Coordinates of C-alpha atoms in Angstrom, one line a residue:
Chain R
M1 CA 26.3 16.6 11.4
N2 CA 25.7 19.1 14.2
S3 CA 22.4 19.8 15.8
T4 CA 21.6 16.1 15.6
E5 CA 19.0 16.2 18.3
Q6 CA 16.7 18.5 16.3
T7 CA 17.0 16.3 13.2
I8 CA 16.2 12.9 14.6
P9 CA 12.6 11.9 13.9
T10 CA 10.5 10.0 16.3
F11 CA 10.9 6.3 15.9
E12 CA 7.3 5.6 16.7
I13 CA 5.2 4.9 13.6
T14 CA 2.2 7.2 13.6
E15 CA -1.4 6.1 13.4
N16 CA -1.7 7.5 9.9
Q17 CA 1.4 5.6 8.7
K18 CA 0.1 2.4 10.2
M19 CA -3.2 2.7 8.4
V20 CA -1.7 3.7 5.0
Q21 CA 0.9 0.9 5.4
Q22 CA -1.9 -1.7 6.0
L23 CA -3.8 -0.3 3.0
A24 CA -0.8 -0.3 0.7
R25 CA 0.3 -3.7 1.9
D26 CA -3.2 -5.3 1.4
F27 CA -3.5 -3.6 -2.0
A28 CA -0.1 -4.8 -3.2
E29 CA -0.7 -8.4 -2.0
K30 CA -4.1 -8.7 -3.6
E31 CA -4.0 -6.5 -6.7
I32 CA -0.4 -6.3 -7.8
K33 CA 1.5 -9.5 -6.8
P34 CA -0.7 -12.0 -8.6
V35 CA -0.5 -10.3 -12.0
I36 CA 2.8 -8.4 -12.1
M37 CA 5.0 -10.9 -13.8
K38 CA 2.7 -10.8 -16.8
Y39 CA 3.4 -7.0 -17.2
D40 CA 7.1 -7.6 -16.6
E41 CA 7.2 -10.0 -19.4
S42 CA 5.1 -8.0 -21.9
Q43 CA 6.4 -4.5 -20.8
E44 CA 2.8 -3.4 -20.9
F45 CA 2.0 -0.5 -18.6
P46 CA -0.6 -1.8 -16.0
L47 CA -3.3 0.9 -16.5
D48 CA -5.7 -1.2 -14.5
I49 CA -3.5 -1.3 -11.4
V50 CA -2.8 2.5 -11.8
R51 CA -6.5 3.1 -12.1
K52 CA -7.1 1.2 -8.8
M53 CA -4.2 3.0 -7.1
S54 CA -5.8 6.3 -8.3
E55 CA -9.1 5.4 -6.7
L56 CA -7.2 4.9 -3.4
G57 CA -5.6 8.4 -3.7
F58 CA -2.0 7.2 -4.4
M59 CA -1.6 9.6 -7.3
G60 CA -2.0 12.7 -5.1
I61 CA -0.7 11.6 -1.7
I62 CA 1.3 14.7 -0.8
F63 CA -1.0 17.5 -2.1
P64 CA -3.7 19.4 -0.2
E65 CA -7.3 18.3 -0.3
E66 CA -8.3 21.7 -2.0
Y67 CA -6.5 20.5 -5.1
G68 CA -7.9 17.0 -4.9
G69 CA -5.0 15.5 -3.1
A70 CA -5.1 13.2 0.0
G71 CA -3.3 15.8 2.2
F72 CA -0.7 13.5 3.7
G73 CA 2.9 14.2 4.4
Y74 CA 6.2 12.6 3.3
L75 CA 6.1 9.9 6.0
E76 CA 2.9 8.4 4.7
Y77 CA 4.2 9.0 1.1
V78 CA 7.4 7.1 1.8
T79 CA 5.5 4.3 3.6
I80 CA 3.2 3.8 0.6
I81 CA 6.0 3.8 -2.0
E82 CA 8.0 1.3 0.1
E83 CA 5.0 -1.1 0.4
I84 CA 4.0 -0.9 -3.2
S85 CA 7.7 -1.4 -4.3
K86 CA 7.9 -4.6 -2.2
A87 CA 5.3 -6.0 -4.7
D88 CA 6.4 -4.2 -7.8
P89 CA 9.2 -1.6 -8.0
S90 CA 7.8 -0.3 -11.3
M91 CA 4.5 0.7 -9.6
G92 CA 6.5 2.3 -6.8
L93 CA 8.3 4.3 -9.4
T94 CA 5.0 5.3 -11.0
I95 CA 3.8 6.8 -7.8
A96 CA 7.2 8.5 -7.1
A97 CA 7.5 10.0 -10.6
H98 CA 3.9 11.1 -10.8
N99 CA 3.8 12.7 -7.3
S100 CA 7.3 14.0 -6.8
L101 CA 8.2 15.2 -10.2
C102 CA 5.4 16.3 -12.5
T103 CA 2.7 17.1 -9.9
N104 CA 5.0 18.5 -7.3
H105 CA 6.7 20.8 -9.9
I106 CA 3.3 22.4 -10.7
Y107 CA 2.3 22.4 -7.1
T108 CA 5.5 24.0 -5.8
F109 CA 6.2 26.5 -8.6
G110 CA 3.0 26.9 -10.5
N111 CA 0.7 29.9 -10.1
E112 CA -2.9 29.5 -8.7
Q113 CA -4.4 29.3 -12.2
Q114 CA -2.1 26.5 -13.2
K115 CA -2.6 24.6 -10.0
K116 CA -6.4 24.8 -10.3
K117 CA -6.3 23.7 -13.9
Y118 CA -3.9 20.8 -13.6
L119 CA -3.7 19.5 -10.1
P120 CA -7.2 18.0 -9.6
D121 CA -6.8 15.7 -12.7
L122 CA -3.2 14.7 -11.7
C123 CA -4.2 14.1 -8.1
S124 CA -7.1 11.9 -9.0
G125 CA -5.0 10.0 -11.5
K126 CA -7.3 10.9 -14.3
K127 CA -4.2 12.2 -16.0
I128 CA -0.8 10.6 -15.5
G129 CA 2.1 13.1 -15.3
A130 CA 5.6 13.0 -16.7
W131 CA 8.6 15.2 -16.2
A132 CA 11.2 15.8 -18.9
L133 CA 14.7 16.9 -18.1
T134 CA 17.1 14.3 -19.5
E135 CA 18.1 14.4 -23.2
P136 CA 20.0 12.0 -25.4
T137 CA 23.2 14.0 -24.9
S138 CA 22.4 15.7 -21.6
G139 CA 22.1 13.6 -18.4
S140 CA 23.9 14.7 -15.2
D141 CA 25.2 17.7 -17.1
A142 CA 21.9 19.7 -17.5
G143 CA 23.9 22.6 -18.9
S144 CA 24.3 20.8 -22.1
M145 CA 20.6 20.8 -22.7
R146 CA 19.6 21.4 -26.4
T147 CA 15.8 21.5 -26.3
T148 CA 14.7 25.1 -26.9
A149 CA 11.6 27.1 -26.2
M150 CA 11.6 30.3 -28.3
R151 CA 9.0 33.0 -27.6
D152 CA 6.7 33.7 -30.5
G153 CA 3.8 36.0 -29.6
N154 CA 1.6 34.3 -27.1
Y155 CA 3.4 31.0 -27.4
Y156 CA 6.7 29.3 -26.7
I157 CA 7.8 27.1 -29.6
L158 CA 9.5 23.9 -28.3
N159 CA 12.0 22.0 -30.5
G160 CA 14.3 19.2 -29.4
S161 CA 14.2 15.8 -27.8
K162 CA 14.0 14.2 -24.4
N163 CA 15.1 10.7 -23.3
F164 CA 14.2 8.1 -20.7
I165 CA 11.0 9.9 -19.7
T166 CA 8.9 8.0 -17.2
H167 CA 5.2 8.0 -18.4
G168 CA 6.3 9.4 -21.7
S169 CA 3.7 7.5 -23.7
V170 CA 0.9 7.1 -21.0
G171 CA 1.2 10.6 -19.7
K172 CA -1.3 13.3 -20.5
V173 CA 0.6 16.2 -18.9
T174 CA 4.4 16.7 -19.1
V175 CA 6.5 19.3 -17.3
V176 CA 9.2 20.0 -19.9
L177 CA 12.5 21.8 -19.2
A178 CA 13.9 23.8 -22.2
I179 CA 16.3 26.6 -23.0
T180 CA 14.8 30.0 -23.4
D181 CA 18.1 31.9 -23.3
K182 CA 21.0 30.1 -25.0
S183 CA 23.5 32.6 -23.8
K184 CA 23.0 31.6 -20.1
G185 CA 23.7 27.9 -20.3
K186 CA 21.8 26.0 -17.5
K187 CA 20.7 29.3 -16.1
G188 CA 18.8 29.9 -19.3
I189 CA 16.5 26.9 -18.7
S190 CA 12.7 27.4 -18.1
A191 CA 10.0 25.0 -17.2
F192 CA 6.7 24.5 -19.1
I193 CA 3.5 22.6 -18.6
V194 CA 2.8 20.8 -21.8
D195 CA -0.4 18.9 -22.6
N196 CA 0.6 15.8 -24.4
D197 CA -2.0 16.3 -27.1
T198 CA -0.4 19.5 -28.2
P199 CA 0.5 19.3 -32.0
G200 CA 4.2 18.8 -32.3
F201 CA 4.5 16.7 -29.1
I202 CA 5.8 13.4 -30.4
V203 CA 6.1 10.2 -28.4
N204 CA 9.1 8.3 -29.8
K205 CA 10.7 4.9 -29.0
K206 CA 9.6 3.1 -25.9
E207 CA 12.7 1.6 -24.2
N208 CA 13.2 -2.2 -23.9
K209 CA 14.7 -2.3 -20.5
L210 CA 16.7 -4.6 -18.1
G211 CA 14.3 -4.0 -15.3
M212 CA 11.3 -1.8 -14.2
R213 CA 9.8 -3.3 -17.3
S214 CA 6.2 -2.4 -16.4
S215 CA 7.2 1.2 -16.0
D216 CA 6.6 3.3 -19.2
T217 CA 9.9 4.8 -20.4
T218 CA 10.0 6.6 -23.7
A219 CA 11.8 9.2 -25.7
L220 CA 9.9 12.4 -26.6
A221 CA 10.4 14.9 -29.4
F222 CA 9.2 18.4 -29.9
D223 CA 8.7 19.6 -33.5
N224 CA 7.5 23.2 -33.4
C225 CA 5.3 22.4 -30.4
A226 CA 3.5 25.6 -29.5
V227 CA 2.9 26.0 -25.8
P228 CA 0.8 29.0 -24.6
I229 CA 2.8 31.5 -22.5
E230 CA 0.5 31.0 -19.5
N231 CA 2.0 27.5 -19.3
L232 CA 5.4 28.8 -18.3
I233 CA 6.1 27.7 -14.7
G234 CA 7.3 30.6 -12.6
E235 CA 9.6 33.0 -14.3
E236 CA 11.8 32.5 -17.4
C237 CA 15.2 31.1 -16.7
K238 CA 14.3 29.7 -13.3
G239 CA 13.8 26.2 -14.6
F240 CA 17.1 24.7 -13.5
H241 CA 16.8 26.1 -10.0
Q242 CA 13.2 24.7 -9.8
A243 CA 14.3 21.3 -11.1
L244 CA 17.0 21.0 -8.4
T245 CA 14.4 21.7 -5.7
I246 CA 12.0 19.2 -7.2
L247 CA 14.8 16.6 -7.4
D248 CA 15.6 17.1 -3.7
G249 CA 12.1 15.8 -2.8
G250 CA 12.2 13.3 -5.6
R251 CA 15.2 11.6 -4.2
I252 CA 13.3 10.8 -1.0
S253 CA 10.8 8.9 -3.1
I254 CA 13.5 6.9 -5.0
A255 CA 15.1 6.1 -1.6
A256 CA 11.7 4.7 -0.6
N257 CA 11.5 2.8 -3.9
A258 CA 14.9 1.3 -3.1
L259 CA 13.9 0.5 0.4
G260 CA 10.9 -1.4 -0.8
I261 CA 13.0 -3.4 -3.3
A262 CA 15.5 -4.3 -0.5
Q263 CA 12.8 -5.2 2.0
G264 CA 10.9 -7.3 -0.6
A265 CA 14.1 -9.2 -1.6
F266 CA 15.0 -9.7 2.1
D267 CA 11.5 -11.0 3.1
A268 CA 11.6 -13.5 0.2
S269 CA 15.1 -14.6 1.2
L270 CA 14.3 -15.0 4.9
K271 CA 11.3 -17.2 4.0
Y272 CA 13.2 -19.2 1.5
S273 CA 16.1 -19.8 3.8
K274 CA 13.8 -21.4 6.4
E275 CA 12.1 -23.6 3.8
R276 CA 15.1 -24.8 1.7
Q277 CA 16.7 -27.9 3.2
Q278 CA 20.2 -29.0 2.4
F279 CA 22.4 -31.4 4.4
G280 CA 19.3 -32.4 6.4
K281 CA 18.4 -28.9 7.7
P282 CA 17.1 -25.6 6.6
I283 CA 19.8 -23.4 5.1
S284 CA 18.9 -20.7 7.6
E285 CA 20.8 -22.9 10.2
F286 CA 24.1 -22.4 8.4
Q287 CA 26.2 -19.5 9.5
A288 CA 27.0 -18.5 5.9
I289 CA 23.3 -17.7 5.4
Q290 CA 22.8 -16.2 8.8
W291 CA 25.5 -13.7 8.3
K292 CA 24.1 -12.7 5.0
L293 CA 20.6 -12.2 6.5
S294 CA 22.1 -10.1 9.4
E295 CA 24.0 -7.8 7.0
M296 CA 21.0 -7.4 4.8
A297 CA 18.6 -6.6 7.6
T298 CA 21.0 -4.2 9.3
Q299 CA 21.7 -2.2 6.2
I300 CA 18.0 -2.1 5.3
E301 CA 17.3 -0.6 8.7
A302 CA 20.1 2.0 8.3
A303 CA 18.7 2.9 4.9
R304 CA 15.2 3.2 6.4
L305 CA 16.4 5.5 9.1
L306 CA 18.1 7.8 6.5
T307 CA 15.0 7.8 4.3
Y308 CA 12.5 8.5 7.1
R309 CA 14.8 11.2 8.5
A310 CA 14.8 12.9 5.1
A311 CA 11.0 12.6 4.9
F312 CA 10.6 13.9 8.5
L313 CA 12.8 17.0 7.7
K314 CA 10.9 17.6 4.4
N315 CA 7.7 17.6 6.4
K316 CA 9.2 20.2 8.7
G317 CA 10.1 22.4 5.7
D318 CA 13.9 22.1 6.2
E319 CA 16.4 22.2 3.5
I320 CA 17.1 18.6 2.6
I321 CA 19.6 18.7 -0.2
K322 CA 22.2 16.7 1.7
E323 CA 19.8 14.4 3.6
S324 CA 17.8 13.4 0.6
S325 CA 21.0 12.7 -1.4
M326 CA 22.4 10.6 1.5
A327 CA 19.1 8.6 1.7
K328 CA 18.9 8.0 -2.0
Y329 CA 22.6 7.2 -2.4
Y330 CA 22.7 4.8 0.6
A331 CA 19.3 3.1 0.1
S332 CA 19.9 2.5 -3.6
E333 CA 23.3 1.0 -3.0
V334 CA 22.0 -1.1 -0.1
A335 CA 19.2 -2.4 -2.4
V336 CA 21.7 -3.5 -5.0
M337 CA 23.7 -5.4 -2.4
V338 CA 20.6 -6.9 -0.8
T339 CA 19.1 -8.1 -4.1
N340 CA 22.4 -9.6 -5.1
E341 CA 22.6 -11.6 -1.9
A342 CA 18.9 -12.5 -2.2
V343 CA 19.6 -14.2 -5.5
Q344 CA 22.7 -15.9 -4.0
I345 CA 20.6 -17.3 -1.1
H346 CA 18.0 -18.6 -3.5
G347 CA 20.8 -20.3 -5.6
G348 CA 19.7 -21.7 -8.9
Y349 CA 16.0 -20.9 -8.1
G350 CA 16.9 -17.3 -7.7
F351 CA 18.0 -17.2 -11.3
T352 CA 14.6 -18.3 -12.5
K353 CA 11.5 -16.2 -13.1
D354 CA 9.6 -18.4 -10.7
F355 CA 11.1 -16.5 -7.8
I356 CA 10.5 -12.8 -7.2
V357 CA 14.1 -12.1 -6.4
E358 CA 15.0 -12.6 -10.0
K359 CA 12.8 -9.6 -10.8
F360 CA 14.1 -7.5 -7.9
Y361 CA 17.7 -8.2 -9.1
R362 CA 16.9 -6.7 -12.5
D363 CA 14.6 -3.8 -11.3
V364 CA 17.0 -2.6 -8.6
K365 CA 19.7 -1.2 -10.9
L366 CA 17.5 1.7 -11.9
V367 CA 17.6 3.2 -8.4
T368 CA 21.3 3.9 -8.4
I369 CA 20.9 5.7 -11.7
G370 CA 17.5 7.5 -11.9
E371 CA 17.1 11.0 -10.5
G372 CA 20.8 11.3 -10.2
T373 CA 23.4 8.5 -10.2
S374 CA 25.1 7.5 -7.0
E375 CA 28.2 9.4 -8.2
I376 CA 26.1 12.6 -8.6
Q377 CA 24.6 12.1 -5.1
K378 CA 28.1 12.0 -3.7
L379 CA 28.9 15.1 -5.6
V380 CA 25.9 16.8 -4.1
I381 CA 26.7 15.6 -0.6
S382 CA 30.3 16.7 -0.8
R383 CA 29.3 20.1 -2.1
E384 CA 27.0 20.5 0.9
L385 CA 29.7 19.3 3.3
L386 CA 32.3 21.6 1.9
R387 CA 29.9 24.3 1.0
I388 CA 31.5 24.6 -2.4
Chain P
M1 CA -31.9 3.3 7.0
K2 CA -30.1 3.0 10.3
I3 CA -27.5 0.3 9.8
V4 CA -25.4 -1.2 12.7
V5 CA -22.4 -3.4 12.0
C6 CA -20.9 -5.3 14.9
V7 CA -17.2 -5.8 14.5
N8 CA -14.5 -7.8 16.2
H9 CA -10.8 -7.1 16.6
V10 CA -9.0 -10.4 16.0
P11 CA -5.4 -11.7 15.5
D12 CA -4.2 -11.4 12.0
T13 CA -4.7 -14.6 9.9
E14 CA -0.9 -14.9 9.6
A15 CA -0.2 -14.4 13.3
R16 CA 1.6 -17.2 15.1
I17 CA -0.5 -18.1 18.0
K18 CA 1.1 -19.1 21.3
I19 CA -0.7 -20.1 24.5
G20 CA -0.3 -17.6 27.3
A21 CA 1.3 -18.4 30.7
D22 CA -2.1 -19.2 32.4
G23 CA -2.9 -21.8 29.8
K24 CA -6.4 -20.2 29.3
G25 CA -5.7 -17.5 26.8
I26 CA -3.2 -16.6 24.1
D27 CA 0.0 -14.7 24.4
K28 CA -0.9 -11.4 22.9
S29 CA 2.6 -10.0 22.6
G30 CA 3.8 -9.4 19.1
I31 CA 0.5 -10.2 17.6
T32 CA -1.0 -7.9 15.0
Y33 CA -4.8 -7.5 15.2
I34 CA -7.1 -6.8 12.3
L35 CA -10.8 -6.2 11.6
N36 CA -12.3 -9.7 11.5
P37 CA -12.5 -10.6 7.8
Y38 CA -16.1 -11.7 7.9
D39 CA -17.0 -8.5 9.7
E40 CA -15.3 -6.6 6.9
I41 CA -17.8 -8.0 4.5
A42 CA -20.6 -6.9 6.9
V43 CA -19.2 -3.4 6.9
E44 CA -19.1 -3.4 3.1
Q45 CA -22.7 -4.6 2.9
G46 CA -23.7 -1.9 5.4
L47 CA -22.0 0.8 3.3
R48 CA -23.8 -0.5 0.2
L49 CA -27.1 -0.4 1.9
K50 CA -26.4 3.2 2.9
E51 CA -25.4 4.1 -0.6
K52 CA -28.7 2.7 -1.9
F53 CA -31.2 3.7 0.8
G54 CA -29.4 6.6 2.5
G55 CA -29.1 6.8 6.3
E56 CA -26.1 6.0 8.5
V57 CA -23.7 3.2 9.3
I58 CA -22.7 2.7 12.9
A59 CA -19.9 0.3 13.8
I60 CA -19.8 -1.1 17.3
S61 CA -17.2 -3.2 19.0
L62 CA -16.6 -4.6 22.5
G63 CA -13.1 -4.7 23.8
G64 CA -10.1 -2.7 25.0
E65 CA -8.5 0.5 23.7
S66 CA -6.8 -1.4 20.8
N67 CA -10.2 -2.1 19.3
K68 CA -10.2 1.5 18.3
E69 CA -7.8 0.5 15.5
T70 CA -10.4 -1.7 14.0
L71 CA -13.2 0.8 14.5
R72 CA -11.0 3.5 12.8
K73 CA -10.7 1.1 9.9
T74 CA -14.5 0.9 9.6
L75 CA -14.7 4.7 9.7
A76 CA -12.0 4.9 7.0
M77 CA -14.0 2.6 4.9
G78 CA -16.9 4.9 5.2
A79 CA -18.9 4.2 8.4
D80 CA -20.4 7.4 9.9
K81 CA -19.6 6.7 13.6
A82 CA -18.3 4.1 15.9
I83 CA -19.0 3.0 19.4
L84 CA -16.5 1.2 21.6
L85 CA -18.1 -0.8 24.4
K86 CA -15.0 -0.6 26.6
D87 CA -14.2 -3.7 28.6
E88 CA -11.0 -5.7 28.8
S89 CA -12.4 -8.7 30.8
D90 CA -12.7 -12.2 29.4
R91 CA -16.1 -12.9 28.1
D92 CA -18.1 -15.7 26.6
S93 CA -20.4 -15.3 23.6
F94 CA -23.4 -14.9 25.9
S95 CA -22.0 -12.0 27.9
V96 CA -20.8 -10.2 24.7
A97 CA -24.2 -10.7 23.2
K98 CA -25.8 -9.3 26.4
A99 CA -23.6 -6.2 26.4
L100 CA -24.2 -5.6 22.7
S101 CA -27.9 -6.1 22.8
D102 CA -28.3 -3.7 25.8
N103 CA -26.7 -1.0 23.7
L104 CA -28.4 -2.0 20.4
K105 CA -31.8 -1.6 22.1
E106 CA -31.1 2.2 22.5
I107 CA -29.9 2.5 18.9
N108 CA -33.1 1.2 17.4
S109 CA -31.6 0.2 14.0
D110 CA -33.3 -1.2 10.9
I111 CA -30.7 -3.8 10.3
I112 CA -27.9 -5.3 12.4
L113 CA -25.0 -7.0 10.5
F114 CA -22.4 -9.4 11.7
G115 CA -19.8 -11.5 10.1
K116 CA -20.8 -15.2 10.2
Q117 CA -18.1 -15.9 12.8
S118 CA -15.0 -14.3 14.3
I119 CA -11.8 -16.0 13.3
D120 CA -10.5 -16.0 16.9
F121 CA -12.8 -18.3 18.8
D122 CA -15.1 -19.3 15.9
N123 CA -18.2 -19.7 18.1
S124 CA -20.6 -18.3 15.5
Q125 CA -23.1 -17.5 18.3
L126 CA -23.4 -13.8 18.6
P127 CA -25.8 -13.0 15.7
G128 CA -28.3 -15.6 17.0
L129 CA -28.0 -14.6 20.6
V130 CA -28.3 -10.9 19.9
A131 CA -31.4 -11.5 17.7
E132 CA -32.9 -13.5 20.5
M133 CA -32.2 -11.0 23.1
L134 CA -33.7 -8.2 20.9
N135 CA -36.6 -10.4 19.9
L136 CA -35.7 -9.9 16.2
P137 CA -35.6 -12.4 13.3
S138 CA -32.2 -13.5 12.2
V139 CA -30.7 -15.1 9.1
S140 CA -27.3 -16.6 9.2
V141 CA -24.5 -17.2 6.6
V142 CA -26.0 -14.9 4.1
V143 CA -24.4 -14.8 0.6
K144 CA -27.0 -12.8 -1.2
L145 CA -29.2 -10.0 0.0
E146 CA -32.1 -7.9 -1.4
I147 CA -34.2 -5.4 0.4
E148 CA -37.3 -3.8 -0.9
N149 CA -39.7 -1.8 1.2
N150 CA -39.4 -3.7 4.5
Q151 CA -39.1 -7.1 2.8
V152 CA -35.7 -8.9 3.1
V153 CA -34.8 -11.7 0.7
C154 CA -31.7 -13.6 1.5
E155 CA -29.8 -16.5 0.1
R156 CA -28.0 -18.6 2.7
E157 CA -25.2 -21.0 2.1
I158 CA -26.1 -24.5 3.2
E159 CA -24.4 -27.9 2.7
G160 CA -24.3 -28.5 -1.0
G161 CA -26.5 -25.5 -2.0
H162 CA -28.3 -22.3 -1.3
E163 CA -31.5 -21.7 0.7
K164 CA -33.7 -18.7 -0.1
V165 CA -35.4 -17.1 2.9
E166 CA -37.6 -14.1 3.5
S167 CA -37.9 -11.9 6.5
R168 CA -38.8 -8.3 7.4
L169 CA -36.9 -5.4 8.8
P170 CA -35.7 -4.9 11.4
V171 CA -33.5 -8.0 11.1
V172 CA -30.2 -9.4 12.3
L173 CA -28.0 -10.9 9.5
S174 CA -24.7 -12.8 9.6
V175 CA -22.8 -12.6 6.4
Q176 CA -20.6 -15.0 4.5
K177 CA -17.8 -14.6 2.0
G178 CA -19.2 -14.1 -1.5
L179 CA -21.9 -11.6 -0.5
C180 CA -19.7 -8.7 -1.6
E181 CA -16.0 -7.7 -1.9
P182 CA -14.9 -5.3 0.8
R183 CA -13.5 -2.0 -0.4
Y184 CA -10.1 -0.7 0.6
P185 CA -10.2 2.4 2.8
S186 CA -8.9 5.2 0.5
L187 CA -6.4 7.8 1.7
K188 CA -9.3 10.3 1.7
G189 CA -11.3 7.9 3.9
I190 CA -8.3 7.5 6.3
M191 CA -8.0 11.3 6.5
A192 CA -11.8 11.7 7.0
A193 CA -11.8 9.0 9.8
K194 CA -9.6 11.3 11.9
T195 CA -12.5 13.7 12.3
K196 CA -15.2 11.1 13.0
L197 CA -16.2 10.2 16.5
I198 CA -15.5 7.0 18.4
E199 CA -17.9 7.1 21.3
E200 CA -16.7 5.2 24.4
K201 CA -19.2 3.5 26.7
P202 CA -18.2 1.5 29.8
V203 CA -19.6 -2.0 30.2
I204 CA -19.9 -3.1 33.8
S205 CA -21.9 -6.3 33.9
N206 CA -20.3 -9.6 32.8
S207 CA -22.9 -12.4 32.9
K208 CA -20.5 -15.0 31.7
K209 CA -21.8 -18.6 31.6
V210 CA -19.0 -20.5 30.0
E211 CA -15.5 -20.7 31.4
I212 CA -12.4 -21.5 29.4
V213 CA -10.6 -24.4 31.2
S214 CA -7.6 -24.7 29.0
L215 CA -6.3 -24.0 25.6
R216 CA -3.9 -26.2 23.6
L217 CA -2.4 -25.9 20.1
P218 CA -3.3 -28.6 17.5
A219 CA -0.7 -31.3 17.0
S220 CA 1.8 -30.2 14.4
K221 CA 1.3 -31.8 11.0
G222 CA 3.6 -34.7 10.3
T223 CA 5.8 -34.6 7.2
G224 CA 4.4 -36.1 4.0
K225 CA 5.4 -39.5 2.8
I226 CA 6.0 -40.5 -0.8
V227 CA 5.2 -44.1 -1.1
G228 CA 6.6 -44.4 -4.6
T229 CA 6.3 -43.0 -8.1
E230 CA 5.5 -46.1 -10.2
P231 CA 1.9 -47.5 -10.7
T232 CA 2.9 -50.4 -8.6
A233 CA 3.0 -48.1 -5.5
A234 CA -0.7 -47.7 -5.7
K235 CA -1.3 -50.9 -3.8
E236 CA 0.9 -49.9 -1.0
L237 CA -0.7 -46.5 -0.9
V238 CA -4.2 -48.0 -0.5
R239 CA -2.9 -50.3 2.2
L240 CA -1.5 -47.4 4.2
L241 CA -4.6 -45.3 3.8
H242 CA -6.6 -48.2 5.0
E243 CA -4.5 -49.6 7.8
E244 CA -2.4 -46.7 9.0
A245 CA -4.4 -43.5 8.2
K246 CA -7.6 -45.4 8.6
I247 CA -9.5 -43.1 6.2
I248 CA -10.7 -45.6 3.7

């Protein structure tokens, strides 16, 4: 951690952040909170909420206006994801996966023709985007990928299957990673833009999940799915390298997702502890509860600083491999701890679906797993520290 | 159509109000300010009129530097320009109305919209005062509005019903909840607001006629009392409502 002074962001919240924060907070309060338990119960993807978020520009936050985006940076992006996640972590995840993974992959590595063709519809939310890396037998070990893309004239023919794909069934465009050169292992992976209506693109089982239940998570299969060669992103065999860069940015959005969950659980706990009376006084007057609140609040602030610092550096254009991993690792573990304590503070009520902390407690576990487990984050951080 | 919306910058509805040290104002520290919710409806109505008839929407507010936040929100919602009548001094409704109408005279608008009241001091006086000072017709507490040619047809909310009234442009209206649902300022709107102008004008005269002598908080609500859960408790409940609460 040298050169600290250059890497500390300003602690003042900018005018832009303030305005988008107010917007996202008002929207979440009025449009998401009142209806979200219905979607959690049914596991239905809330298309209506996503349509409204699209109208506000939340599906193209970090992309330039020339492609139909809002033209904001990562600070505003993180702010919006945090605020939306306070009301529903699944919708925070939708913004994160759509912006950071699918759309950003095309924006960062696509050619001008691909950007012009795909970005406007993705940024406006007309099309929801997905990103397919994980497979049934290939998770953290991307080198064990089995999906292939074999060149045949003007097409690549995709065969194989993908797992746990966010927006797998509601998506209209998917960035798919597949092997074009089997001899090279993970260095033989390439990235493709696939329209979901391409013949041979099959949406398989939708997962029945512990949490993030209004998020759409499905398996995909490719059965001789012919993708035109102009849909190759960048060069052949650069897919793995591209994916790592995309995940560096993606981790900031999952850190923000975690931050929102933690803050939402904390806010509910603070309120409840002042209302719930036991032994003739609010439980917030007992030191056992006060200490929990202090620990939760302090760790949330620390997670926020790491997250906003990573966002600040990303805006600057710095390399953020270590910083985004630290933010994602720490914020997600803090969120797990905070939601656990939040249910504890609520006691029996926290175990019921009448209190939002019950939902946070289930939703939170995804953030220590998705886009790289905490263990993988530690691996990434240590590699950077030791420069292995 | 030239549309002016007068907006106020008021404490958030969830703000915890404390009386300031002088006992005549509130302690402003730690309070978040927002665009007055009724004025937000007026802004929305203004934007809808512009979308229908063309023209421009001008938002105007009297207050200090921080009122720019509220004006910026109106610009993010879609207003074309904003005017800040800059003045930090304490004012009553009359002196605000005077400062507003002095400036509104120069703008020469077709319609002037207000929220039916500000949720800070709740005087509900500005629309009427401004209309009087500009010698314009005014309609208050409007819940439905139709304009054709220069004819204005409004429905007003009155006790137990609605009253339909007609007037002509130019007119001053104060609007009530239910007229329309305010839009959210989109990210594009927020971005666009950065390039829009907030014109600052100093206000010197303060022709205040009403002085705040003191402010106090309402007495805190007592805790509820459960008289009983059996039907037999009804008699006691009636007795308490009659003799103690004295409401029946």
